[in-house]
mmCIF file of C-alpha atoms and ligand atoms in Angstrom:
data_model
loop_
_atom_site.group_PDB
_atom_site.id
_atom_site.type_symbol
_atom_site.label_atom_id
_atom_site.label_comp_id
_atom_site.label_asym_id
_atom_site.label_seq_id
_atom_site.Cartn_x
_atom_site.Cartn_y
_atom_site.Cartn_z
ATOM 1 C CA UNK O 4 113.947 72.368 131.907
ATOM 2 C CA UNK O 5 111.627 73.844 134.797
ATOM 3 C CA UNK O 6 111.352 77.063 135.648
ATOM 4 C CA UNK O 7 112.801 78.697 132.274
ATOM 5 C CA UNK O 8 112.044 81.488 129.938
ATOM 6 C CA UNK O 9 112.335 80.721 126.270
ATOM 7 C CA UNK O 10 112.894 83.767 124.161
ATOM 8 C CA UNK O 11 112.717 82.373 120.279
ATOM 9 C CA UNK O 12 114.209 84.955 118.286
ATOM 10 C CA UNK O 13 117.607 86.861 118.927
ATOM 11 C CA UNK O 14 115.573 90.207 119.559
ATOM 12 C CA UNK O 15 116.821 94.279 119.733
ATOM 13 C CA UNK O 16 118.968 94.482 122.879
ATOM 14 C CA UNK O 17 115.778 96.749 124.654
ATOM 15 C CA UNK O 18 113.902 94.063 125.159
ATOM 16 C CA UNK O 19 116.731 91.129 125.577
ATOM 17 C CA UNK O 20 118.601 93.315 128.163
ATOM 18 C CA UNK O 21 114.848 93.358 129.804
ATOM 19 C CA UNK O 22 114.064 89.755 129.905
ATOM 20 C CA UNK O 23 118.124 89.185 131.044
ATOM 21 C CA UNK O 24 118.027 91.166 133.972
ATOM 22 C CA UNK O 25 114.435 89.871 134.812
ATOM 23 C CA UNK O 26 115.958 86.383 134.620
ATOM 24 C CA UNK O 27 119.130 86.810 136.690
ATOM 25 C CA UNK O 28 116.714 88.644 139.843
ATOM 26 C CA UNK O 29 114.164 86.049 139.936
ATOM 27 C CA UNK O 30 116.685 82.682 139.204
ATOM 28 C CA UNK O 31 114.720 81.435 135.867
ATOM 29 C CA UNK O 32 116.757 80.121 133.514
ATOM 30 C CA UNK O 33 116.802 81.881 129.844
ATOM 31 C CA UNK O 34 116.576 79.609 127.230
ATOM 32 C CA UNK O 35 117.555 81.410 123.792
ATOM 33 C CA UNK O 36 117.200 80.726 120.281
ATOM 34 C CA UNK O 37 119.646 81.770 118.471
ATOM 35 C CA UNK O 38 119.613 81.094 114.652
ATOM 36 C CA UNK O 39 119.312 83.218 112.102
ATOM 37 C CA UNK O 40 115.904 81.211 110.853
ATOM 38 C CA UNK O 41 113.534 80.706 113.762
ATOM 39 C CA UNK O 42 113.261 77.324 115.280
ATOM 40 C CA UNK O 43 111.732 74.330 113.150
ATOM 41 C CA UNK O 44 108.157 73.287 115.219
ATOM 42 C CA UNK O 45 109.404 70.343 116.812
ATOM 43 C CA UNK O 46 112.133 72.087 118.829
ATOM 44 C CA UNK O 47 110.378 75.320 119.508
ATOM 45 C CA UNK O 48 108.014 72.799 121.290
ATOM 46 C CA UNK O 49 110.878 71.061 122.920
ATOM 47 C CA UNK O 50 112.580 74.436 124.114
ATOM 48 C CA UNK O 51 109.404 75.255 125.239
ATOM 49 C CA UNK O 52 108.811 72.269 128.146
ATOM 50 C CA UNK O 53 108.589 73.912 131.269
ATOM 51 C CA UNK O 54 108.696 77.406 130.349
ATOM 52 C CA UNK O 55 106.934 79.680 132.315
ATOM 53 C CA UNK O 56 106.883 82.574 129.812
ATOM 54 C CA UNK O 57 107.604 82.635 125.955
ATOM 55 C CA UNK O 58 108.516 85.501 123.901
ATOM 56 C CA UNK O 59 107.557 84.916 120.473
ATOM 57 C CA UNK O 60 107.919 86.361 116.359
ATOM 58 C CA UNK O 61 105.306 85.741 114.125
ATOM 59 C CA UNK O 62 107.519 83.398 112.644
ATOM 60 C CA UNK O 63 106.190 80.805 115.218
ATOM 61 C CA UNK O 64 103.775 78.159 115.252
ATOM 62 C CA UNK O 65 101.998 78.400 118.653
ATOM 63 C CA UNK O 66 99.095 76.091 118.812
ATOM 64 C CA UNK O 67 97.751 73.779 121.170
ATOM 65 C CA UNK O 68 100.039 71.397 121.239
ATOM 66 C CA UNK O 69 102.617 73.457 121.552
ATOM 67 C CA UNK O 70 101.194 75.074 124.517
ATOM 68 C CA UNK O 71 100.710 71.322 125.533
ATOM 69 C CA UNK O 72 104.090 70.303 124.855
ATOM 70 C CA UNK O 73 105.406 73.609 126.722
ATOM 71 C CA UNK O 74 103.335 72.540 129.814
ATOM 72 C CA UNK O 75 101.014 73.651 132.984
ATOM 73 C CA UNK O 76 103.943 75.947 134.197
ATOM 74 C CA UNK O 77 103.506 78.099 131.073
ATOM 75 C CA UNK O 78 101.574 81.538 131.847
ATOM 76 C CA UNK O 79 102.095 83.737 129.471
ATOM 77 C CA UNK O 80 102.830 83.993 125.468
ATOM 78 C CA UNK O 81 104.439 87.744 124.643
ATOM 79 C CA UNK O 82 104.737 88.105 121.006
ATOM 80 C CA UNK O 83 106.943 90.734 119.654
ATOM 81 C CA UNK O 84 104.368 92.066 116.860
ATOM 82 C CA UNK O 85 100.908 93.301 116.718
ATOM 83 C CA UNK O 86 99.388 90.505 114.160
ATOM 84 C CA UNK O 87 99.091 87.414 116.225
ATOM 85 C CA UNK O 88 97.763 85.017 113.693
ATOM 86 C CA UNK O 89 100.247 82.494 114.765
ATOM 87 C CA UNK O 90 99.228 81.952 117.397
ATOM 88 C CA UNK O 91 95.513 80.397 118.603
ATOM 89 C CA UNK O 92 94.021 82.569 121.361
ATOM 90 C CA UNK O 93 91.326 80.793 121.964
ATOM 91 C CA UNK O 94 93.383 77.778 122.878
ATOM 92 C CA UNK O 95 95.766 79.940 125.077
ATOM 93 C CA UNK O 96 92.479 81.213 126.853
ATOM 94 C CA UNK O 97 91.559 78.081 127.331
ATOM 95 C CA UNK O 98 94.371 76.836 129.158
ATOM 96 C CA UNK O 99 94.675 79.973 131.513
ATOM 97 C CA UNK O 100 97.880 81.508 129.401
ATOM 98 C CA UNK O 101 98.236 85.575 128.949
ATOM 99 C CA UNK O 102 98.605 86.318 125.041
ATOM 100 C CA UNK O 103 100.395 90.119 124.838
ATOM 101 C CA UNK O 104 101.357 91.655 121.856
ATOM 102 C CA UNK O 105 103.132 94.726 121.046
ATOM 103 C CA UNK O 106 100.291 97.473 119.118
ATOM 104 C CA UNK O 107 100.768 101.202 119.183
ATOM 105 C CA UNK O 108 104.800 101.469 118.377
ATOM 106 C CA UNK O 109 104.616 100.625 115.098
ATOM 107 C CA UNK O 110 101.372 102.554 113.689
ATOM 108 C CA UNK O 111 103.754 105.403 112.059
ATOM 109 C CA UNK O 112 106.782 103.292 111.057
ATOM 110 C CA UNK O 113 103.838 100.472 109.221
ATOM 111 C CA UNK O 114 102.230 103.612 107.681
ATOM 112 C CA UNK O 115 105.316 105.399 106.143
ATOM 113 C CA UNK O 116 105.585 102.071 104.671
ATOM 114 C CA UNK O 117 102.607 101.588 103.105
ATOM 115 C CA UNK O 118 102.785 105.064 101.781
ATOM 116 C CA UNK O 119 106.383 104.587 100.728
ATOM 117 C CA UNK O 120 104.983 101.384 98.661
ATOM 118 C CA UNK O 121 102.289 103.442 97.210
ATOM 119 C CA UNK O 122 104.163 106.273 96.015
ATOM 120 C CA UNK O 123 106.867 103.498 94.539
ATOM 121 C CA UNK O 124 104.091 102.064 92.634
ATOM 122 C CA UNK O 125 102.293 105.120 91.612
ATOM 123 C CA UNK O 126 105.867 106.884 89.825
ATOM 124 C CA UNK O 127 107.308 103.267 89.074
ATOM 125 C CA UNK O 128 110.367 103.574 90.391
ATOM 126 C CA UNK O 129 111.576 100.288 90.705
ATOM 127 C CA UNK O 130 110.552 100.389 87.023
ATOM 128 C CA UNK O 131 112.482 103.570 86.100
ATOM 129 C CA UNK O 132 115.842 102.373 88.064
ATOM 130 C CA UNK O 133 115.681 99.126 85.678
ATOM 131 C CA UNK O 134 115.488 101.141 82.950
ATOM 132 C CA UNK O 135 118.811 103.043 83.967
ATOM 133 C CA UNK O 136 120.265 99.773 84.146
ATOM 134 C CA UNK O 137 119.318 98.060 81.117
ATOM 135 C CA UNK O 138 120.552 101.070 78.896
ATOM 136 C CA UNK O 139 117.288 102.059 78.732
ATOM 137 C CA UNK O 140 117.910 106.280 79.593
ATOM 138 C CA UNK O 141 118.835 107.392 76.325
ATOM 139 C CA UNK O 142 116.731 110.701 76.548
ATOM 140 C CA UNK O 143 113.926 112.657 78.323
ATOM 141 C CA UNK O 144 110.951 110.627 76.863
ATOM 142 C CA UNK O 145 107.855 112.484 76.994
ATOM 143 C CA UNK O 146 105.476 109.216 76.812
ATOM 144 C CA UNK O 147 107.642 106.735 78.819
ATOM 145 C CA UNK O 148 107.599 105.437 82.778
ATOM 146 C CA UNK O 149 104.280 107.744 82.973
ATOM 147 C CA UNK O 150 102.617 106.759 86.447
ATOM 148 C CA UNK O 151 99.511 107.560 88.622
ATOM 149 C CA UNK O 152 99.288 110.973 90.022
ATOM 150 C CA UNK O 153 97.767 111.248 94.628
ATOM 151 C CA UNK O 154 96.486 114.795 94.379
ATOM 152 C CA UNK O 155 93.160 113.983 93.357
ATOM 153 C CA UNK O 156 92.944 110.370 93.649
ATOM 154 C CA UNK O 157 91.036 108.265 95.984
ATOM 155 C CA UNK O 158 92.322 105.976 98.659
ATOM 156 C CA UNK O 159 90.662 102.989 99.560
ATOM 157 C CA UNK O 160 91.701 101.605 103.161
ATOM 158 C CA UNK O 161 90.346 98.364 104.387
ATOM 159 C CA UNK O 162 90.677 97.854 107.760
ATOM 160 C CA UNK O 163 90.335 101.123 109.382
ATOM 161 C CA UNK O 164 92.372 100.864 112.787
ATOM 162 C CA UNK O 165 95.699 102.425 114.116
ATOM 163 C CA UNK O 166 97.457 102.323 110.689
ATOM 164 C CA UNK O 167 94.555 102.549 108.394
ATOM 165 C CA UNK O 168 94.070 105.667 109.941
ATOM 166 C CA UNK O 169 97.815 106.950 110.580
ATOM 167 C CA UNK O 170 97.659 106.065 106.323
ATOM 168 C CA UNK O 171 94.849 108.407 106.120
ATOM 169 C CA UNK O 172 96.492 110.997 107.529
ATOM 170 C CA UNK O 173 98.811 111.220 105.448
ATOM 171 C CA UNK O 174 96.819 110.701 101.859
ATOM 172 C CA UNK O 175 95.542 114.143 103.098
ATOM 173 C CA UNK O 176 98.495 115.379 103.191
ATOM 174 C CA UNK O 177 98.683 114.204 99.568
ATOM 175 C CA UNK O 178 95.542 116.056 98.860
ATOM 176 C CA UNK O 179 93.775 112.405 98.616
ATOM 177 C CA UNK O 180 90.146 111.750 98.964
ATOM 178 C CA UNK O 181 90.047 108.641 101.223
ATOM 179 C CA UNK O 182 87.637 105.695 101.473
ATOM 180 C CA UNK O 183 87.680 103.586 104.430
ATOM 181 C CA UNK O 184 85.862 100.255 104.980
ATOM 182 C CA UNK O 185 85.631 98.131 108.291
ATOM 183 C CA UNK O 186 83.294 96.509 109.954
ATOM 184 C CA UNK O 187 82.937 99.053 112.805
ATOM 185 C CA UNK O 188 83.693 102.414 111.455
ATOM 186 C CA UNK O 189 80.393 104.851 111.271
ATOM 187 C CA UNK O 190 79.993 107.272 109.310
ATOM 188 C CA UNK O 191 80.381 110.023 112.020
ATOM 189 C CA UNK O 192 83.258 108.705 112.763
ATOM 190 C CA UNK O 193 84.491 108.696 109.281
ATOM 191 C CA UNK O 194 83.482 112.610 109.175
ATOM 192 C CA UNK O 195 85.245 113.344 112.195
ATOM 193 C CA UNK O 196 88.440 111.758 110.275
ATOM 194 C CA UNK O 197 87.716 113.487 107.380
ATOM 195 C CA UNK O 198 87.149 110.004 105.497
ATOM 196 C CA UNK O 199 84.168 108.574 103.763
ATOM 197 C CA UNK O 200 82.932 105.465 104.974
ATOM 198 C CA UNK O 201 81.784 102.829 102.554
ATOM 199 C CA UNK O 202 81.233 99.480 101.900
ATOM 200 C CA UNK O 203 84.113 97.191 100.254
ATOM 201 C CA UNK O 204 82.365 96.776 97.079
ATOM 202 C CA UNK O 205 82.255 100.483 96.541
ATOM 203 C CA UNK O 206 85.721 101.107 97.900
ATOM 204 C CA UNK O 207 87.236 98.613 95.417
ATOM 205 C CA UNK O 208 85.554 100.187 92.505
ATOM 206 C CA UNK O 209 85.952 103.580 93.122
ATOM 207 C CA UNK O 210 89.797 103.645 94.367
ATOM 208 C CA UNK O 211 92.891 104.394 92.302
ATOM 209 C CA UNK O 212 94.855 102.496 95.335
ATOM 210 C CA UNK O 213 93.719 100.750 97.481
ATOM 211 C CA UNK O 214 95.753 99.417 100.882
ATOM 212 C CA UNK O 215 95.284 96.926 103.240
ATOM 213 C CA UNK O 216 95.587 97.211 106.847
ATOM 214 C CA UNK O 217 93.274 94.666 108.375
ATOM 215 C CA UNK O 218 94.142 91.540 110.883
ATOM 216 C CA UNK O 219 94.066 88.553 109.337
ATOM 217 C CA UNK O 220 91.514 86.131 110.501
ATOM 218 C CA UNK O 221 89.009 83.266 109.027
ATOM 219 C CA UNK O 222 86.971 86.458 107.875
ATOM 220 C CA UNK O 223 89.744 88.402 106.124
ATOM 221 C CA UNK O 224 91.850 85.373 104.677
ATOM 222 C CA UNK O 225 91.794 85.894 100.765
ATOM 223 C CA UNK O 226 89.171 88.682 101.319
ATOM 224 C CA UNK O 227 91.425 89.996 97.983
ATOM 225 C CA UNK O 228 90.423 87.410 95.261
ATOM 226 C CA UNK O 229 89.695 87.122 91.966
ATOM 227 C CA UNK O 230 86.039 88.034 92.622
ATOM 228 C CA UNK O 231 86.933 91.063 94.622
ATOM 229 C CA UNK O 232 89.839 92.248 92.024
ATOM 230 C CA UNK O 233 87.349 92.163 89.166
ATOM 231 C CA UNK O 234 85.638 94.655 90.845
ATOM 232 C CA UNK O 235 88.662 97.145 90.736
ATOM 233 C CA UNK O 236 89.558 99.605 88.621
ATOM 234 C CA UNK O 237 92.334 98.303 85.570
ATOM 235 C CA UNK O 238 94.666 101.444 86.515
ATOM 236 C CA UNK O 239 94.319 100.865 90.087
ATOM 237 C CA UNK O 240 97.175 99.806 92.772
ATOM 238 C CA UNK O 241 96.807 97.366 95.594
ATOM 239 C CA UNK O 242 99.474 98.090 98.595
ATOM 240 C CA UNK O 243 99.286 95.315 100.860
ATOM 241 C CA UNK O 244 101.622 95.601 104.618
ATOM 242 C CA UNK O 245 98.637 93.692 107.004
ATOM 243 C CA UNK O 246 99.842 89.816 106.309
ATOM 244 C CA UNK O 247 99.926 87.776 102.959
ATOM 245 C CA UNK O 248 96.695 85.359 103.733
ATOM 246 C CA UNK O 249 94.811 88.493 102.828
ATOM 247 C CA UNK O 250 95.436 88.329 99.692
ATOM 248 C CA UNK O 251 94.812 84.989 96.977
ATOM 249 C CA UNK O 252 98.410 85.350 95.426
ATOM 250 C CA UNK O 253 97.365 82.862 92.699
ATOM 251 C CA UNK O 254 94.415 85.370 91.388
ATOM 252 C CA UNK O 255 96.728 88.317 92.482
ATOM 253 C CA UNK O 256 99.335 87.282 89.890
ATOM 254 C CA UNK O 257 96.370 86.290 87.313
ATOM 255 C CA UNK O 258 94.888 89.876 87.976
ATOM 256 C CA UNK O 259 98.724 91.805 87.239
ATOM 257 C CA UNK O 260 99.695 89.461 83.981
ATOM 258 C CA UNK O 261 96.384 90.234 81.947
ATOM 259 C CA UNK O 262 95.944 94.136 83.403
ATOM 260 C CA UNK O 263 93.160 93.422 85.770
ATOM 261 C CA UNK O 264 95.130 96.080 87.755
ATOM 262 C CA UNK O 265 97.769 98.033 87.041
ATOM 263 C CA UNK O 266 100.169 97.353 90.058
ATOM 264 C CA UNK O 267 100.895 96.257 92.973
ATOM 265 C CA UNK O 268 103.151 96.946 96.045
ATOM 266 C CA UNK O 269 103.910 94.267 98.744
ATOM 267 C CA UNK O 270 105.241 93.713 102.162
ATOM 268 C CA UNK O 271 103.971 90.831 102.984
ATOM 269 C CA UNK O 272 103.193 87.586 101.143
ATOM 270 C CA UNK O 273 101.954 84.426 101.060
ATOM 271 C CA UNK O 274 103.772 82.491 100.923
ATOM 272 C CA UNK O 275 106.023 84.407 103.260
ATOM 273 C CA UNK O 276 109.124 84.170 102.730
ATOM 274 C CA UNK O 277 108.461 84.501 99.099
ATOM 275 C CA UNK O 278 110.957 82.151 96.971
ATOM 276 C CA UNK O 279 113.554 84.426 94.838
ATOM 277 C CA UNK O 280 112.046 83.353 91.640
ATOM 278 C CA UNK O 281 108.143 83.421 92.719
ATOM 279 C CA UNK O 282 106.137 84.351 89.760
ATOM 280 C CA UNK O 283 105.372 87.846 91.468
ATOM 281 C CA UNK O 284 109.056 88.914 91.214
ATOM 282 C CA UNK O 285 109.019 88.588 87.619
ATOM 283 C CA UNK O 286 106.080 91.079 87.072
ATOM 284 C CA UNK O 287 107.271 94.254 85.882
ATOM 285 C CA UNK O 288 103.894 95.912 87.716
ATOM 286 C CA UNK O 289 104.549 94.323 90.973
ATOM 287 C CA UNK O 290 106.875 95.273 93.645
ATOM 288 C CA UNK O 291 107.721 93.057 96.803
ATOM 289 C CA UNK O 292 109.995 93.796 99.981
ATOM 290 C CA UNK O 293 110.773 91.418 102.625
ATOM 291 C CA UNK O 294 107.809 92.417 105.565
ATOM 292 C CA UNK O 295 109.808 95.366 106.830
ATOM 293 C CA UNK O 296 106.824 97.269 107.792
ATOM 294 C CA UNK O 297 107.783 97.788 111.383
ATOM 295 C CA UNK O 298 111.623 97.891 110.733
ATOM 296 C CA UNK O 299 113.103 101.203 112.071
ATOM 297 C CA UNK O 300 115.362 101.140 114.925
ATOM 298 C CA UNK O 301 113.092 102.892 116.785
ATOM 299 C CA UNK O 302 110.090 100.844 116.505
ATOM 300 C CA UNK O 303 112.054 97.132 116.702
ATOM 301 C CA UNK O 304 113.539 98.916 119.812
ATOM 302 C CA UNK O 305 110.056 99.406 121.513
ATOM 303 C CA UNK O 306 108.769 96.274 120.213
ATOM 304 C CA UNK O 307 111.248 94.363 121.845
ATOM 305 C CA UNK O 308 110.580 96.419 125.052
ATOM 306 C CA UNK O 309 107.070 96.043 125.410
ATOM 307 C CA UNK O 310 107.052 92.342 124.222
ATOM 308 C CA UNK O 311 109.834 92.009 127.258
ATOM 309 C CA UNK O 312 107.314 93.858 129.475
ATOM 310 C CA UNK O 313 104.604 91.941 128.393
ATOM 311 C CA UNK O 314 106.340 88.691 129.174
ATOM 312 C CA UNK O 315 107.539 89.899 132.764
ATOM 313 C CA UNK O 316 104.167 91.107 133.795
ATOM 314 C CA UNK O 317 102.551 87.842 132.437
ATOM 315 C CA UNK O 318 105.086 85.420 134.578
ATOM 316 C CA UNK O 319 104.491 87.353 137.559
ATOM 317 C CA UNK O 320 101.164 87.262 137.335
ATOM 318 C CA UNK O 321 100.166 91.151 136.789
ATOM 319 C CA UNK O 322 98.097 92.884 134.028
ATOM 320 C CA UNK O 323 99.762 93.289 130.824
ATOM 321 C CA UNK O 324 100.617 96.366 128.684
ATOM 322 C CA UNK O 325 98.854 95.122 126.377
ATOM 323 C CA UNK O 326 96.765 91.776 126.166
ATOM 324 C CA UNK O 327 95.235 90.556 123.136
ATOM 325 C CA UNK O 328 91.476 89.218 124.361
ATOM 326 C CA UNK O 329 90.598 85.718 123.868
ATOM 327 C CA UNK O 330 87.086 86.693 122.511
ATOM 328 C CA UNK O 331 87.204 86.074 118.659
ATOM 329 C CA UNK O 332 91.028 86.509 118.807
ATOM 330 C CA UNK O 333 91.001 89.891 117.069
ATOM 331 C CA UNK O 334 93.198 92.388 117.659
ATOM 332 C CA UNK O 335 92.941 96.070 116.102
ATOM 333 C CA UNK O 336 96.275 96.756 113.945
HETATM 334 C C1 DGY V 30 103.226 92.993 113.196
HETATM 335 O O1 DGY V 30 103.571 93.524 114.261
HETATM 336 O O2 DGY V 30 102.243 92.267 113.125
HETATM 337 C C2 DGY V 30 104.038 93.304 112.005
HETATM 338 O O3 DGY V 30 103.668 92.576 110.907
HETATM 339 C C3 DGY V 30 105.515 93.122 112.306
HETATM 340 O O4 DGY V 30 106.188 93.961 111.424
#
């Protein structure tokens, strides 16, 4: 299959519109996936053969040997996300392949979820709708569904890039005091914000939520553990929308069942997708959607757009939007 572009995911029309036009000018075939579940590993590697530019999901395994099995002619990887822990960097570097990913357009649509998880979790109201259903409302209880109030609380943010801080923005709305931890934030910088900076020890204990917005990487994966929950407090809330891996599910689950923590709110999850009758969607104190922290129209719109730019620019051999550096892999949320 020489001379093709494999796009692995049935993507908004903005960016598939994009890539079809690009494909009918310059004579490359498109090759298309289109399931509804992305392509098992041993075909997206087949599709790939050939391919001079891939558009990925984060669904997709894209290691070595499937840059191998895609071949010399392959220049550039676009994925259609920010995260690109899928996908090994340093092996695309190696090879002379153009990673791009997609940051930016979906800092406010990530944050509005996050705080939409947080506030859910703070007034319970996945809680208080199951107690509609199961006959529960019988009369204005003063002592029942009572939650956590913002005004006054502390926010702890780990990870403090585009979202941490579009999420800090808006705890001051809620009249929050925020904490932020990452590993390059100073504490002028923090000022200038209008955020404390702080190490993670101290944000854990002192937070009444606390959300994470960091990459995942060797560094981060299960920085959220049973060592690192002990140290929070038992009527905090953890809101996690970065990627499962940060978080030890196992001691996560441990840390809701015997009121380590109070609660906790989750888009993402590891595993990911979570099965229907995981232990974590039995927890009354635990709430879990299906990663839809970048899913407005708007932002899938200019994902798909930029990912499709990405991948055009990368085959022809120009500077991308936006290129994730090989150096460490790590890419800013
Ligand atoms: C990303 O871009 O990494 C998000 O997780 C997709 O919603």
């Amino acid at each position: 299959m020489p001379g093709h572009i494999f796009v692995t995911r049935i993507i908004p029309a903005a960016g598939l519109d994009r890539v079809r036009a690009f494909c009918a000018e310059s004579g490359l075939a498109l090759t298309l996936w289109e399931d509804r579940l992305p392509p098992p590993y041993s075909i997206l590697c087949e599709q790939a053969r050939g391919a001079v530019g891939v558009l990925t999901t984060l669904n997709d395994r894209i290691d070595a040997a499937f840059m191998d099995a895609a071949g010399e002619s392959l220049r550039v990887i676009s994925q259609m996300a920010v995260g690109v822990d899928n996908i090994d960097v340093g092996a695309a570097a190696a090879r002379g392949i153009t990673v791009g990913n997609t940051p930016g357009v979906l800092t406010e649509a990530t944050a509005d979820l996050a705080f939409a998880l947080l506030l859910a979790s703070a007034r319970r109201l996945y809680e208080g709708t199951r107690y509609i259903e199961e006959g529960e409302w019988i009369t204005w209880d003063p002592t029942a569904l009572l939650g956590g109030d913002l005004s006054g609380s502390t926010l702890g943010i780990v990870g403090y890039g585009r979202i941490g801080r579009a999420v800090a923005r808006r705890a001051r709305g809620f009249d929050m005091r925020v904490l932020a931890y990452s590993r390059t934030l100073t504490a002028e910088a923090a000022r200038r914000d209008g955020v404390e900076a702080g190490d993670l020890e101290r944000l854990l204990s002192e937070s009444d939520y606390v959300s994470l917005h960091c990459p995942m990487t060797p560094e981060t994966r299960r920085l959220i553990n049973a060592d690192t929950l002990a140290l929070m407090k038992p009527t905090a809330r953890l809101i996690n929308t970065a990627r499962g891996g940060v978080v030890d599910t196992e001691a996560l689950v441990e840390a809701l069942t015997n009121g380590v923590i109070a609660a906790a709110a989750l888009d993402v999850t590891d595993p990911e997708p979570l099965p229907a009758d995981h232990p974590l969607m039995r927890l009354e104190n635990c709430i879990v959607v299906p990663h839809i922290g970048s899913a407005t129209v708007g932002t899938r719109d200019r994902m798909a757009s930029i990912a499709a730019a990405n991948l055009i620019a990368g085959v022809r051999g120009e500077p991308l939007l936006h290129a994730v550096q090989a150096a460490g892999g790590l890419v800013k949320p």
